Amino acid sequence: ASIAADEASASGINWTFGPMVDISREARWGRVMEGSGEDPYLGSKIATARVKGFQGETRADLLKVNTIAACAKLFSAYGFAGAGKEYNTVDIGNATLYNTVLPPFQAANDAGVRTFMNSFNILNGIPATGSSFLQRDILKGKWKFDGFVITDWASIKEMILHGYAKDGAEASEKAVKAGSDMDMESYLYVAELVKLVKEGKVKEALVDDAVRRILRVKFELGLFYDPYRYCDEARE
């Protein structure tokens, strides 16, 4: 991870969508090779090592030109998708959730990871992207995470296909209320958030909180001191 950060940062990249810290015991799942296996203790140790490899030992290290922001994914339980099928539902008890699924994510948070990516899957009836339980109660509440949460690829829009939201506006409302700060690829926040705030369906304070979290990480990376600090042809 340290070598990857050194090389990527010299090419203008300042953020990576890794490490994936999902625990999985389903060999048919197509992404088993991306994670760290089936053991939560080993997964937690590898999560810690990779986060520090990308970001450095402390938050101050993010200002260094050879470190990049890491992203712990996919929050959460993506590796337990039914029958190993992508986007499938996950139905597990609290013992499995707390003792197997969550420890590597908590380890990544304890190591200082600055971003989390939520997951496509439904967890016990609720899409992770729309889960206040995962994103607000556990991550931002109990674990006191102060970075930001990005959605998985168009996962706000995926909530419509899951039958959890009737349209893009409702999906956006549920996602931002649940704690999804940045919308990757569905473009629904761009299309819907202003209207939702004007209609009183979403409090402006929720948008402010999301923006504040995103800007905080950009400041920590030094992008407001020098937006071109990761673009150095000589170093590359």
Coordinates of C-alpha atoms in Angstrom, one line a residue:
A1 CA 0.0 0.0 0.0
S2 CA 2.9 2.4 0.8
I3 CA 4.5 1.7 -2.6
A4 CA 1.1 2.1 -4.3
A5 CA 0.6 5.4 -2.6
D6 CA 4.1 6.6 -3.5
E7 CA 3.5 5.8 -7.2
A8 CA -0.1 6.9 -7.4
S9 CA 0.6 10.3 -5.7
A10 CA 3.3 11.0 -8.2
S11 CA 0.7 10.5 -11.0
G12 CA -1.8 13.1 -9.6
I13 CA -3.9 10.6 -7.6
N14 CA -4.7 11.6 -4.0
W15 CA -7.4 9.1 -3.0
T16 CA -7.9 5.4 -3.5
F17 CA -10.9 3.2 -3.1
G18 CA -9.1 0.7 -0.9
P19 CA -8.6 -1.2 1.2
M20 CA -11.6 -3.5 0.8
V21 CA -11.9 -5.1 4.2
D22 CA -15.0 -7.3 3.7
I23 CA -14.8 -10.7 5.4
S24 CA -16.2 -13.4 3.1
R25 CA -16.7 -17.2 3.5
E26 CA -18.5 -17.7 0.1
A27 CA -16.0 -18.9 -2.5
R28 CA -18.6 -18.2 -5.3
W29 CA -18.5 -14.5 -4.5
G30 CA -16.6 -12.8 -7.4
R31 CA -14.6 -10.4 -5.1
V32 CA -13.1 -12.8 -2.6
M33 CA -9.6 -12.1 -4.1
E34 CA -10.0 -8.4 -3.3
G35 CA -10.4 -8.9 0.5
S36 CA -8.3 -10.5 3.2
G37 CA -10.1 -13.8 3.6
E38 CA -12.5 -15.3 6.1
D39 CA -10.9 -14.5 9.5
P40 CA -11.8 -11.2 11.2
Y41 CA -8.6 -11.0 13.2
L42 CA -6.4 -11.3 10.2
G43 CA -8.6 -9.0 8.2
S44 CA -8.4 -6.4 10.9
K45 CA -4.6 -6.6 11.0
I46 CA -4.4 -6.3 7.2
A47 CA -6.9 -3.4 7.2
T48 CA -4.8 -1.5 9.7
A49 CA -1.6 -2.1 7.7
R50 CA -3.1 -1.1 4.4
V51 CA -4.6 2.1 5.8
K52 CA -1.3 3.2 7.3
G53 CA 0.5 2.2 4.1
F54 CA -1.7 4.5 2.1
Q55 CA -2.0 7.4 4.6
G56 CA 1.0 7.2 6.8
E57 CA 1.1 6.6 10.6
T58 CA -0.8 9.7 11.6
R59 CA -3.4 12.1 10.2
A60 CA -0.7 14.7 9.8
D61 CA 1.1 12.4 7.4
L62 CA -1.7 13.0 4.8
L63 CA 0.0 16.4 4.1
K64 CA 3.1 14.5 2.8
V65 CA 3.3 14.4 -1.0
N66 CA 3.7 10.7 -1.1
T67 CA 0.6 9.6 0.9
I68 CA -3.0 9.4 -0.3
A69 CA -6.4 9.1 1.5
A70 CA -7.7 5.5 1.9
C71 CA -11.2 4.2 1.8
A72 CA -12.5 1.3 3.8
K73 CA -15.1 -0.6 1.9
L74 CA -17.7 -2.0 1.5
F75 CA -19.7 -1.0 4.6
S76 CA -21.2 -3.3 5.3
A77 CA -21.6 -7.1 5.0
Y78 CA -21.1 -7.1 1.3
G79 CA -19.1 -10.3 1.6
F80 CA -22.1 -12.2 3.0
A81 CA -24.3 -11.7 -0.1
G82 CA -26.7 -14.6 -0.6
A83 CA -25.4 -17.4 -2.8
G84 CA -22.3 -15.3 -3.6
K85 CA -24.3 -13.1 -6.0
E86 CA -23.4 -9.5 -6.6
Y87 CA -25.9 -7.0 -5.2
N88 CA -27.8 -9.8 -3.5
T89 CA -29.4 -9.4 -0.1
V90 CA -27.6 -10.2 3.2
D91 CA -29.5 -11.6 6.2
I92 CA -27.3 -12.2 9.2
G93 CA -27.7 -11.9 13.0
N94 CA -26.0 -9.4 15.3
A95 CA -23.5 -12.0 16.4
T96 CA -22.1 -12.4 12.9
L97 CA -22.4 -8.7 12.2
Y98 CA -20.5 -7.6 15.4
N99 CA -18.0 -10.4 15.7
T100 CA -17.1 -11.2 12.1
V101 CA -18.2 -8.4 9.7
L102 CA -17.5 -5.2 11.6
P103 CA -14.1 -5.7 13.3
P104 CA -12.0 -5.0 10.2
F105 CA -14.0 -1.8 9.5
Q106 CA -13.5 -0.7 13.1
A107 CA -9.8 -1.5 12.8
A108 CA -9.6 0.7 9.7
N109 CA -11.3 3.5 11.6
D110 CA -9.0 3.1 14.6
A111 CA -6.1 3.3 12.1
G112 CA -7.4 6.7 11.0
V113 CA -8.9 5.9 7.6
R114 CA -10.4 9.1 6.2
T115 CA -13.2 7.7 4.0
F116 CA -15.6 4.8 4.0
M117 CA -17.6 3.5 1.0
N118 CA -21.0 1.9 1.7
S119 CA -22.1 -1.2 -0.1
F120 CA -24.7 -2.2 -2.7
N121 CA -26.4 -4.9 -0.6
I122 CA -29.4 -4.9 1.6
L123 CA -28.5 -5.7 5.2
N124 CA -31.4 -7.3 7.1
G125 CA -34.0 -5.6 5.0
I126 CA -32.4 -2.1 4.5
P127 CA -29.9 -1.1 1.8
A128 CA -26.6 -0.1 3.3
T129 CA -26.7 3.2 1.5
G130 CA -29.9 4.1 3.3
S131 CA -28.9 2.6 6.6
S132 CA -28.8 5.1 9.5
F133 CA -27.9 2.2 11.8
L134 CA -24.7 1.5 9.9
Q135 CA -23.7 5.0 8.9
R136 CA -24.9 7.3 11.7
D137 CA -25.4 5.0 14.8
I138 CA -22.3 2.9 14.4
L139 CA -19.8 4.7 12.2
K140 CA -20.3 8.3 12.9
G141 CA -21.8 7.8 16.3
K142 CA -20.3 4.9 18.3
W143 CA -17.0 5.0 16.4
K144 CA -16.8 8.8 16.1
F145 CA -15.7 8.7 12.5
D146 CA -15.2 12.3 11.2
G147 CA -14.2 11.7 7.6
F148 CA -16.8 11.2 4.9
V149 CA -18.8 8.3 3.4
I150 CA -19.0 7.8 -0.3
T151 CA -21.6 5.6 -1.9
D152 CA -20.7 2.6 -4.0
W153 CA -21.2 3.0 -7.7
A154 CA -24.7 4.5 -8.2
S155 CA -25.9 2.8 -5.0
I156 CA -28.3 5.6 -4.3
K157 CA -30.1 4.8 -7.6
E158 CA -29.8 1.1 -6.8
M159 CA -32.1 1.6 -3.8
I160 CA -34.9 2.1 -6.4
L161 CA -34.2 -1.4 -7.8
H162 CA -34.1 -2.8 -4.3
G163 CA -37.7 -1.5 -3.9
Y164 CA -36.6 0.8 -1.0
A165 CA -37.3 4.1 -2.8
K166 CA -39.9 4.9 -5.4
D167 CA -37.7 7.4 -7.4
G168 CA -34.5 9.4 -7.4
A169 CA -35.8 12.1 -5.1
E170 CA -36.9 9.6 -2.4
A171 CA -33.7 7.7 -2.8
S172 CA -31.6 10.9 -2.3
E173 CA -33.6 11.9 0.7
K174 CA -33.1 8.5 2.4
A175 CA -29.4 8.4 1.5
V176 CA -28.5 11.8 2.9
K177 CA -30.5 11.3 6.0
A178 CA -28.9 7.9 6.6
G179 CA -25.4 9.5 6.4
S180 CA -24.2 9.0 2.8
D181 CA -22.1 12.1 2.2
M182 CA -20.9 11.8 -1.4
D183 CA -22.9 10.4 -4.3
M184 CA -20.7 8.3 -6.6
E185 CA -22.1 8.1 -10.2
S186 CA -25.9 8.2 -9.7
Y187 CA -25.8 12.1 -10.0
L188 CA -29.0 12.1 -7.8
Y189 CA -27.6 14.5 -5.2
V190 CA -26.8 17.0 -8.0
A191 CA -30.3 16.6 -9.4
E192 CA -32.4 16.4 -6.2
L193 CA -30.8 17.8 -3.1
V194 CA -31.5 21.5 -3.7
K195 CA -35.1 20.8 -4.3
L196 CA -35.3 18.5 -1.3
V197 CA -33.9 21.2 1.0
K198 CA -36.2 23.9 -0.5
E199 CA -39.2 21.6 0.1
G200 CA -38.2 21.1 3.7
K201 CA -37.7 17.3 3.2
V202 CA -34.0 17.5 4.0
K203 CA -32.5 19.8 6.6
E204 CA -29.8 22.1 5.2
A205 CA -27.7 21.1 8.3
L206 CA -27.4 17.6 6.9
V207 CA -25.9 18.9 3.6
D208 CA -23.7 21.2 5.6
D209 CA -22.4 18.3 7.6
A210 CA -21.7 16.2 4.5
V211 CA -19.9 19.2 2.8
R212 CA -17.9 19.9 6.0
R213 CA -16.7 16.3 6.1
I214 CA -15.6 16.3 2.5
L215 CA -13.8 19.6 2.8
R216 CA -12.0 18.5 6.0
V217 CA -10.4 15.6 4.1
K218 CA -9.4 17.9 1.2
F219 CA -7.7 20.3 3.7
E220 CA -5.9 17.4 5.3
L221 CA -4.6 16.3 1.9
G222 CA -3.2 19.9 1.4
L223 CA -5.4 20.5 -1.7
F224 CA -6.4 24.0 -0.5
Y225 CA -2.8 24.9 0.1
D226 CA -1.7 23.7 -3.4
P227 CA -4.2 22.0 -5.6
Y228 CA -1.5 20.8 -7.9
R229 CA 0.8 19.3 -5.2
Y230 CA 0.1 15.7 -6.6
C231 CA 0.9 16.8 -10.1
D232 CA 4.7 16.7 -10.4
E233 CA 6.0 15.5 -13.7
A234 CA 9.6 15.4 -12.5
R235 CA 8.7 13.2 -9.5
E236 CA 6.5 11.0 -11.6

